[in-house]
CSV table of C-alpha atoms in Angstrom, one decimal:
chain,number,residue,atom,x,y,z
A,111,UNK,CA,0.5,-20.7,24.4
A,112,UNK,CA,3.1,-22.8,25.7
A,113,UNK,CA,4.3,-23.9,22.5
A,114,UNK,CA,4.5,-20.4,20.7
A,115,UNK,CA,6.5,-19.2,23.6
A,116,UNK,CA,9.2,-21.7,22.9
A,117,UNK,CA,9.7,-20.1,19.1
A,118,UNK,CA,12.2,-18.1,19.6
A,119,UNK,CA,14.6,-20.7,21.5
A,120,UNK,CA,14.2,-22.9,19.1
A,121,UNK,CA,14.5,-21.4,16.0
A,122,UNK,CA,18.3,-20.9,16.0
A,123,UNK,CA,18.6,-24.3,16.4
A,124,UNK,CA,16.5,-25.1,13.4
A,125,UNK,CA,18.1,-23.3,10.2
A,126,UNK,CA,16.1,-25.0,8.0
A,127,UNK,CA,13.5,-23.0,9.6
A,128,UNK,CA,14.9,-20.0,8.7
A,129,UNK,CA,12.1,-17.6,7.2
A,130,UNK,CA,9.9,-16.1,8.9
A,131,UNK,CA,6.4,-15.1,7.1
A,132,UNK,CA,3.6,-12.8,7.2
A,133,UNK,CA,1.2,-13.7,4.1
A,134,UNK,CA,-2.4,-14.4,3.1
A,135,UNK,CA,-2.6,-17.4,1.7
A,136,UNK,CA,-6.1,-17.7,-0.1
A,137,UNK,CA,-8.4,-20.5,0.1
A,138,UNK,CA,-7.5,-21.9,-3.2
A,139,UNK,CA,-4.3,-22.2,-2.2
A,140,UNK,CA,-4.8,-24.6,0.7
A,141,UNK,CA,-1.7,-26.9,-0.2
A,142,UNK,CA,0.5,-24.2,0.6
A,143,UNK,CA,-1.2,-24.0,4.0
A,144,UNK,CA,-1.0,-27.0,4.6
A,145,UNK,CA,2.7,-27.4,4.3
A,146,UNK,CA,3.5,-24.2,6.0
A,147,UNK,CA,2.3,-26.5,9.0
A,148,UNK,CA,3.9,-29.8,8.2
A,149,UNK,CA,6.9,-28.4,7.1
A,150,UNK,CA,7.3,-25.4,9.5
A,151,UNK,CA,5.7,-23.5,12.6
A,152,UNK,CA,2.9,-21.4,12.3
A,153,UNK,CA,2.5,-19.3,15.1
A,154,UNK,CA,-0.5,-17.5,14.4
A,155,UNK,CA,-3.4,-18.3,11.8
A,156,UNK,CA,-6.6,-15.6,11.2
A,157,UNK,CA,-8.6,-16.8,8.9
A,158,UNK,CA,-10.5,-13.8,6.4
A,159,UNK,CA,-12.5,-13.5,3.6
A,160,UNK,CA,-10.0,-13.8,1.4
A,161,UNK,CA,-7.8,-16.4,3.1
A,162,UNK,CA,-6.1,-17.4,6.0
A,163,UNK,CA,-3.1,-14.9,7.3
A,164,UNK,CA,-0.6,-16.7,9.1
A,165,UNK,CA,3.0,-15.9,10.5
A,166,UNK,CA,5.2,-18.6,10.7
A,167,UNK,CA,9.1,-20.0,10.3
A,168,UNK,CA,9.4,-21.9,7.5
A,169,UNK,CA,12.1,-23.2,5.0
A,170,UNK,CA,13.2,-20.9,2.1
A,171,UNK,CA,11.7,-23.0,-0.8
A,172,UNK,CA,8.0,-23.2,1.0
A,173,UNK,CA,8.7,-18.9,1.3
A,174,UNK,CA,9.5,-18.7,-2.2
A,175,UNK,CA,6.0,-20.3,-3.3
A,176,UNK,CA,3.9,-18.8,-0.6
A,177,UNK,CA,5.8,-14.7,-1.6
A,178,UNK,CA,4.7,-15.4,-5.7
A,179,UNK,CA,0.8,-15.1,-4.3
């Protein structure tokens, strides 16, 4: 909780970081999951049938991939 609380004081000082994200990513797809939380913060993860939702910050290029699903 701790952590996700801190978001939004940290995200101006990261403008790489500068996206923030609502998508299902589906299961097939797991590569682009996995980079959404090396290369950015996810704040929230529910995993469904279809895949797992997530909200997150994360840079442009990463936002690109992840909006062509």
């Amino acid at each position: 909780q701790g952590i996700h609380a801190l978001l939004p004081a940290l995200a101006p000082a990261l403008p790489a970081l500068a996206v923030e994200i609502q998508a299902c990513i589906p299961y097939t797809r797991g590569a682009l999951l996995a980079r959404a939380y090396r290369e950015g913060v996810v704040a929230s993860r529910e995993d469904q049938p279809e895949g797992s939702v997530i909200r997150a910050r994360v840079p442009a290029a990463l936002a690109a991939a992840i909006e062509t699903l």
